[in-house]
Coordinates of C-alpha atoms in Angstrom, one line a residue:
E1 CA 104.0 94.4 77.6
F2 CA 100.6 96.0 75.5
Y3 CA 102.0 99.4 75.7
K4 CA 105.1 97.9 74.0
E5 CA 103.0 96.2 71.7
K6 CA 100.8 99.0 70.7
D7 CA 97.8 97.2 71.7
F8 CA 95.5 99.3 73.4
D9 CA 92.4 97.0 73.7
N10 CA 94.5 94.5 75.9
M11 CA 95.9 97.8 77.6
E12 CA 92.1 98.6 78.6
K13 CA 91.5 95.1 79.6
V14 CA 94.6 95.2 81.9
Y15 CA 93.6 98.7 83.3
K16 CA 90.2 97.5 84.0
K17 CA 91.8 94.4 85.9
I18 CA 94.0 96.9 87.8
E19 CA 91.4 99.5 88.4
K20 CA 89.2 96.7 90.4
E21 CA 92.6 95.5 92.5
I22 CA 93.0 99.3 93.2
K23 CA 89.5 99.7 94.7
E24 CA 89.9 96.4 97.1
L25 CA 93.2 98.0 97.9
A26 CA 91.9 101.6 98.9
P27 CA 90.5 100.7 102.4
I28 CA 93.9 99.1 103.2
E29 CA 95.9 102.1 102.0
A30 CA 93.7 104.2 104.6
T31 CA 94.0 102.1 107.3
I32 CA 97.9 102.2 106.7
K33 CA 97.8 106.0 106.7
E34 CA 95.5 106.2 109.8
A35 CA 98.0 103.7 111.5
R36 CA 100.9 106.0 110.4
E37 CA 99.4 109.0 111.9
V38 CA 98.9 107.0 115.2
E39 CA 102.2 106.1 114.9
N40 CA 103.7 109.4 114.5
L41 CA 101.6 111.0 117.6
H42 CA 102.7 108.2 119.7
N43 CA 106.3 109.0 118.9
L44 CA 105.8 112.8 119.4
I45 CA 104.4 111.9 122.8
K46 CA 107.0 109.6 123.5
N47 CA 110.0 111.9 122.8
N48 CA 108.0 115.2 124.3
G49 CA 108.7 113.4 128.0
H50 CA 105.1 111.6 127.5
N51 CA 103.4 114.9 127.6
I52 CA 100.2 114.4 125.7
E53 CA 99.4 117.9 125.6
L54 CA 100.1 118.6 121.8
T55 CA 99.9 122.1 119.9
E56 CA 97.5 122.2 117.1
S57 CA 100.5 122.4 114.8
Q58 CA 102.3 119.3 116.3
I59 CA 99.0 117.3 115.7
E60 CA 98.8 118.6 111.9
L61 CA 102.4 117.8 111.5
A62 CA 102.0 114.4 112.8
Q63 CA 99.2 113.8 110.4
K64 CA 101.4 115.1 107.4
I65 CA 104.4 113.0 107.8

């Protein structure tokens, strides 16, 4: 809205509020990322006949997905 109105001062205020919220949400984002990695590893082991012995490349792939 402030962008459309070309009101930089209010844009700055809103940006600072968003910046604060992002700092609070960052730990949640990291937790979600870790949970996805665990989920990927679990599914990989499950689909690999419950074989826990994974190669480095399998582990890296699970972390990247």
